[in-house]
XYZ file of C-alpha atoms in Angstrom:
414
model
C -29.355 36.046 -141.185
C -28.396 34.578 -137.814
C -28.840 31.072 -136.417
C -31.612 32.387 -134.153
C -33.842 32.903 -137.214
C -33.703 29.201 -138.178
C -35.925 27.989 -135.343
C -33.226 26.320 -133.235
C -33.710 25.928 -129.489
C -31.832 27.888 -126.810
C -29.477 25.003 -125.947
C -28.286 24.625 -129.549
C -27.973 28.369 -130.100
C -25.796 28.567 -126.991
C -23.515 25.812 -128.295
C -23.284 27.384 -131.753
C -22.329 30.720 -130.177
C -19.673 29.047 -128.000
C -18.110 27.554 -131.131
C -17.839 31.024 -132.620
C -20.444 30.649 -135.384
C -22.584 33.721 -135.986
C -24.089 33.324 -139.454
C -25.283 30.054 -140.997
C -23.787 28.861 -144.275
C -26.021 28.595 -147.373
C -26.589 24.857 -146.886
C -27.511 25.446 -143.226
C -29.944 28.265 -144.108
C -31.813 25.969 -146.469
C -31.539 22.538 -144.831
C -32.163 23.293 -141.145
C -35.712 24.727 -141.547
C -36.686 21.949 -143.997
C -35.483 19.220 -141.623
C -37.179 20.865 -138.623
C -40.409 20.786 -140.643
C -40.079 17.016 -140.988
C -39.297 16.984 -144.707
C -37.140 14.394 -146.443
C -34.202 16.288 -147.927
C -31.722 15.820 -150.769
C -28.815 18.214 -150.243
C -26.027 18.561 -152.793
C -23.131 20.039 -150.864
C -19.440 19.397 -150.572
C -17.437 18.790 -147.419
C -16.396 22.074 -145.833
C -19.676 23.926 -146.383
C -21.059 23.215 -142.921
C -23.193 20.271 -143.988
C -22.610 18.245 -140.800
C -24.172 21.002 -138.695
C -26.970 21.367 -141.250
C -28.315 17.916 -140.334
C -26.907 17.420 -136.809
C -28.452 20.547 -135.275
C -32.048 19.936 -136.437
C -31.846 16.208 -135.628
C -30.806 17.011 -132.048
C -33.702 19.436 -131.722
C -36.271 17.027 -133.168
C -35.183 14.256 -130.818
C -35.183 16.578 -127.800
C -38.672 17.896 -128.595
C -40.220 14.482 -129.088
C -40.114 12.147 -126.053
C -38.736 8.671 -126.647
C -41.626 6.331 -127.524
C -39.780 3.102 -126.759
C -37.034 2.326 -124.254
C -34.947 0.378 -126.755
C -33.463 1.126 -130.142
C -31.680 3.796 -132.123
C -33.696 6.945 -132.848
C -31.422 8.497 -135.505
C -28.860 6.781 -137.717
C -26.143 8.614 -139.652
C -24.328 6.520 -142.267
C -20.866 7.632 -143.390
C -18.596 6.045 -146.042
C -15.296 6.018 -144.099
C -14.100 5.561 -140.547
C -12.535 9.018 -140.515
C -15.752 10.728 -141.574
C -17.815 8.715 -139.072
C -15.461 9.730 -136.248
C -15.532 13.346 -137.385
C -19.349 13.475 -137.532
C -19.590 11.777 -134.120
C -17.278 14.383 -132.617
C -19.441 17.199 -134.007
C -22.676 15.601 -132.761
C -21.159 15.200 -129.305
C -20.111 18.861 -129.279
C -23.485 20.165 -130.456
C -25.371 18.053 -127.887
C -23.251 19.056 -124.881
C -26.162 20.992 -123.321
C -28.774 18.336 -124.112
C -29.752 14.939 -122.772
C -28.942 13.136 -126.017
C -26.645 10.114 -126.196
C -24.582 9.341 -129.282
C -21.781 7.033 -130.342
C -19.931 5.908 -133.471
C -19.249 2.389 -134.745
C -16.858 1.481 -137.573
C -14.368 -1.183 -138.571
C -10.642 -1.337 -137.932
C -11.055 -1.331 -134.153
C -12.289 -3.850 -131.579
C -16.036 -4.424 -131.715
C -16.501 -5.172 -127.993
C -16.262 -1.527 -126.764
C -18.772 -0.542 -129.437
C -21.161 -3.242 -128.261
C -20.779 -2.016 -124.699
C -21.590 1.563 -125.732
C -24.717 0.376 -127.537
C -25.842 -1.578 -124.477
C -25.815 1.652 -122.458
C -28.466 3.080 -124.790
C -27.915 5.398 -127.743
C -30.172 8.013 -129.341
C -27.958 8.836 -132.329
C -25.706 6.256 -133.965
C -23.036 7.240 -136.498
C -21.827 4.205 -138.457
C -20.097 2.859 -141.512
C -22.319 0.409 -143.446
C -20.197 -2.705 -142.946
C -19.786 -2.469 -139.175
C -23.430 -1.451 -138.773
C -24.679 -4.631 -140.460
C -22.175 -6.748 -138.496
C -23.585 -5.405 -135.230
C -27.158 -5.781 -136.437
C -26.618 -9.417 -137.420
C -25.138 -10.083 -133.987
C -28.249 -8.641 -132.357
C -26.575 -5.556 -130.903
C -28.567 -2.910 -132.823
C -32.312 -2.349 -132.843
C -33.616 -0.088 -135.628
C -37.303 -0.962 -135.272
C -38.130 2.501 -133.901
C -35.763 4.548 -136.041
C -37.102 8.053 -136.670
C -34.394 9.657 -138.818
C -31.885 8.258 -141.324
C -28.998 10.290 -142.798
C -26.874 9.162 -145.748
C -23.793 11.379 -145.543
C -21.624 11.609 -148.674
C -23.897 9.127 -150.395
C -21.981 9.366 -153.667
C -18.812 8.152 -151.962
C -20.713 5.226 -150.408
C -21.811 4.179 -153.875
C -18.240 4.598 -155.172
C -16.992 2.284 -152.421
C -19.513 -0.411 -153.332
C -21.896 0.004 -150.388
C -25.042 0.065 -152.521
C -26.020 -3.501 -151.520
C -25.428 -2.685 -147.838
C -27.687 0.359 -148.149
C -30.392 -1.581 -149.970
C -30.271 -4.305 -147.304
C -30.495 -1.675 -144.591
C -33.491 -0.149 -146.358
C -35.361 -3.436 -145.938
C -34.699 -3.419 -142.162
C -35.869 0.113 -141.384
C -39.423 1.267 -140.606
C -41.185 2.874 -143.578
C -42.371 5.808 -141.474
C -39.175 7.782 -140.989
C -37.484 10.979 -142.112
C -34.613 10.438 -144.573
C -31.872 12.946 -145.399
C -29.422 12.379 -148.254
C -26.257 14.468 -148.580
C -23.974 14.156 -151.595
C -21.238 16.170 -153.303
C -22.625 15.246 -156.737
C -26.110 14.701 -158.137
C -25.391 11.777 -160.443
C -27.869 9.405 -162.058
C -27.043 6.803 -159.400
C -27.772 9.266 -156.586
C -31.104 10.179 -158.158
C -32.014 6.486 -158.368
C -31.063 5.933 -154.727
C -33.102 8.968 -153.669
C -36.144 7.665 -155.547
C -35.891 4.362 -153.669
C -35.354 5.786 -150.174
C -36.954 9.246 -149.906
C -40.571 10.416 -150.017
C -41.432 13.724 -151.669
C -38.030 15.198 -150.775
C -37.053 18.855 -150.826
C -33.992 19.215 -153.046
C -31.327 21.723 -152.040
C -28.586 22.079 -154.635
C -26.010 24.708 -153.770
C -22.266 24.828 -154.352
C -21.146 21.556 -155.913
C -17.627 20.166 -156.040
C -17.280 21.595 -159.540
C -18.257 25.069 -158.352
C -15.838 24.856 -155.460
C -12.739 24.276 -157.582
C -13.062 27.768 -159.024
C -11.389 28.932 -155.787
C -8.427 26.622 -156.384
C -5.361 27.395 -158.470
C -4.582 24.181 -160.357
C -1.048 23.578 -161.634
C 0.332 20.713 -163.719
C 4.077 20.018 -163.481
C 5.369 17.576 -166.133
C 8.214 15.435 -164.794
C 9.812 12.063 -165.464
C 7.997 9.374 -163.486
C 11.186 8.308 -161.693
C 11.732 11.877 -160.415
C 8.298 12.598 -158.967
C 9.381 12.142 -155.351
C 12.450 14.275 -155.971
C 10.289 17.079 -157.390
C 7.878 16.837 -154.468
C 10.748 17.263 -151.995
C 12.001 20.242 -154.025
C 8.555 21.874 -153.843
C 8.242 21.251 -150.093
C 11.666 22.744 -149.399
C 11.139 25.787 -151.613
C 7.647 26.824 -150.498
C 6.391 28.115 -147.193
C 3.509 25.652 -146.793
C 2.485 24.887 -143.222
C 0.695 21.698 -144.308
C 0.659 19.602 -147.455
C -1.806 16.826 -148.251
C -0.327 14.429 -150.824
C -2.290 11.822 -152.775
C -0.894 8.620 -154.278
C -2.692 5.863 -156.161
C -1.325 3.005 -154.065
C -0.895 2.205 -150.386
C 2.674 1.019 -150.983
C 3.460 4.282 -152.743
C 2.154 6.241 -149.744
C 4.345 4.305 -147.298
C 7.432 4.518 -149.536
C 7.088 8.274 -149.835
C 6.559 8.657 -146.096
C 9.805 6.790 -145.418
C 11.712 8.978 -147.889
C 10.426 12.180 -146.314
C 11.143 11.006 -142.769
C 14.716 10.160 -143.802
C 15.070 13.842 -144.761
C 13.660 14.998 -141.397
C 10.368 16.108 -142.950
C 7.563 15.217 -140.539
C 5.290 12.945 -142.578
C 2.690 10.225 -142.105
C 0.618 7.969 -144.369
C -3.061 7.109 -144.141
C -4.745 4.261 -146.025
C -6.843 1.130 -145.574
C -3.954 -1.119 -144.485
C -3.118 1.034 -141.477
C -4.830 0.359 -138.155
C -7.559 2.731 -137.055
C -5.344 3.846 -134.175
C -2.523 4.737 -136.599
C -4.912 6.568 -138.929
C -6.423 8.573 -136.076
C -2.972 9.453 -134.768
C -1.874 10.588 -138.230
C -4.948 12.811 -138.665
C -4.566 14.319 -135.193
C -0.898 15.050 -135.862
C -1.751 16.691 -139.171
C -4.427 18.839 -137.553
C -2.208 20.010 -134.670
C 0.736 20.747 -136.979
C 3.186 18.160 -135.635
C 2.960 16.403 -139.014
C 3.643 18.629 -142.015
C 2.962 16.183 -144.844
C 0.076 13.708 -144.821
C 0.169 11.129 -147.626
C -2.992 9.256 -148.454
C -4.852 7.232 -151.039
C -8.287 8.273 -152.293
C -9.776 6.794 -149.136
C -8.528 9.936 -147.377
C -10.217 12.338 -149.779
C -13.564 12.124 -147.994
C -12.413 11.898 -144.387
C -10.140 14.898 -144.007
C -11.548 18.277 -143.078
C -8.719 20.704 -142.327
C -9.523 24.387 -142.210
C -7.244 26.626 -144.313
C -5.292 23.719 -145.836
C -2.902 25.583 -148.161
C -1.915 22.904 -150.638
C -2.864 19.531 -152.108
C -0.379 17.655 -154.302
C -1.192 14.715 -156.561
C 1.842 12.491 -156.945
C -0.260 10.395 -159.324
C -3.347 11.377 -161.268
C -6.321 9.232 -160.211
C -7.838 6.608 -162.508
C -11.332 7.942 -161.747
C -11.665 11.626 -162.703
C -14.258 12.290 -159.988
C -11.567 11.455 -157.426
C -9.504 14.379 -158.729
C -12.298 16.747 -157.659
C -12.568 15.177 -154.215
C -8.803 15.252 -153.733
C -8.271 18.909 -154.541
C -11.492 19.815 -152.711
C -9.589 19.494 -149.420
C -8.108 22.962 -150.089
C -9.808 26.276 -150.852
C -12.537 25.813 -148.238
C -15.148 28.392 -147.217
C -14.379 30.707 -150.166
C -10.684 30.877 -149.281
C -8.078 30.404 -151.997
C -6.470 26.997 -152.446
C -3.632 25.440 -154.404
C -3.613 22.036 -156.117
C -0.496 20.711 -157.856
C -0.363 17.572 -159.987
C 2.911 15.906 -160.937
C 2.364 14.505 -164.412
C 4.344 11.891 -166.332
C 3.805 10.805 -169.945
C 2.283 7.459 -168.951
C -0.690 9.328 -167.430
C -1.937 10.873 -170.675
C -5.193 8.900 -170.517
C -5.917 9.980 -166.937
C -5.119 13.602 -167.794
C -7.548 13.622 -170.706
C -10.254 12.128 -168.468
C -9.727 14.786 -165.788
C -9.770 17.558 -168.397
C -13.039 16.291 -169.849
C -14.589 15.949 -166.401
C -13.528 19.389 -165.161
C -14.144 21.109 -168.500
C -10.720 22.706 -168.580
C -7.417 22.120 -170.319
C -4.315 22.221 -168.164
C -1.366 24.384 -169.082
C 1.861 22.494 -168.451
C 4.191 24.414 -166.131
C 7.769 23.155 -166.133
C 10.006 23.331 -163.053
C 13.617 24.267 -163.751
C 15.864 21.276 -163.228
C 12.973 18.822 -163.590
C 12.060 19.172 -167.258
C 11.277 15.646 -168.495
C 13.558 14.034 -171.026
C 12.153 13.970 -174.567
C 10.858 10.656 -175.760
C 13.352 8.827 -178.007
C 12.308 8.891 -181.637
C 11.748 5.527 -183.347
C 14.869 4.334 -185.178
C 14.791 5.069 -188.906
C 13.993 1.997 -190.993
C 16.828 0.659 -193.162
C 16.333 -0.345 -196.778
C 16.537 -3.964 -195.706
C 13.854 -3.418 -193.000
C 11.641 -1.701 -195.513
C 12.154 -4.491 -198.043
C 11.326 -7.297 -195.627
C 8.581 -5.207 -194.121
C 6.884 -4.955 -197.498
C 7.218 -8.695 -198.104
C 5.673 -9.321 -194.665
C 2.807 -6.982 -195.418
C 2.266 -8.607 -198.805
C 2.279 -12.063 -197.209
C -0.332 -10.959 -194.651
C -2.554 -9.372 -197.249
C -2.284 -12.435 -199.472
C -3.110 -14.625 -196.513
C -6.217 -12.547 -195.868
C -7.242 -12.791 -199.511
C -6.687 -16.551 -199.482
C -8.686 -17.006 -196.286
C -11.510 -14.918 -197.712
C -11.442 -17.079 -200.808
C -11.682 -20.238 -198.713
C -14.622 -18.815 -196.801
C -16.382 -18.061 -200.068
C -15.826 -21.590 -201.377
C -17.367 -22.934 -198.152
């Protein structure tokens, strides 16, 4: 099947050809015709399957075919959970619309709001936004959604994870009831089903490769190591493997910055990306990682949904995440488009609870693979009790049990 069979117009087919795409992905084959037919759509698809094109291309065509009814207001709104994803989607929309008279822009936090207001004043057909900045601009009177025709919730599960459910519900009350709504998510959880029930009308559900399916392409390795030697082991792995790029995940922002400084001191090109960094610094880090000038990108789970690097060879978890779903999203940055990926987790004994949670969630038990020179020290055995300890221990136990019996007796007398 080719893109020409999906009903796309000449301008979009020309752009798709210029980008080197010849055959649509499974999500594109199913979603594009449904959206062109005006259906509400629930699509369960992970990042890296071509989902952005699956909603961007038909939206551009629908807007181009239907003349603008009103001079003011946004015609299509795409909500994204993170700044990085919003910027990425906006870049794709701009590329796909290069042969069309469609105006688009992105708004998100972490940067000055004035340039975004100016862009909106020039008139915008498609707005890509994070929920927080969108509502800020709306409350300041800079956004008009009265005539909105299409709403997209991209990576809806991540928006719920980040606590945007109230923002989305508030937005729902502001939008016209007569609209087309598209919901894209990597998982089809109970919460996503509830959200879909509230926001979509008679949707067509497209459930293809999920995040769980995707990890079958990824070799997952668990390296036990003492907690204090995790950074040392990471450096050993970087120096002894021919990886062009490595995406490293930590649980904390401080941990990401500390590791970046250690790697830079060893002349390993590294950068960190997390919520405390300015948007300019985060964009620069991502651009450097994409063009190869930065070899190691260290991020918190914020980065798991905003990074789309083709042929990323390796993901390394310095820490196991507290939320097992985040493990799937982390390692899902590698092994894209049916290519093979590698995910390595550095595991210390204090993470036993997190490991069990990940194993339950993924339905697999990890085999521990030890690295020579980094085998963790055995836990010290409890000191053997002396006769004196045992003697006093028994007296203490007897005292406690007698106390319990006495208290029970008092309660009975009452």
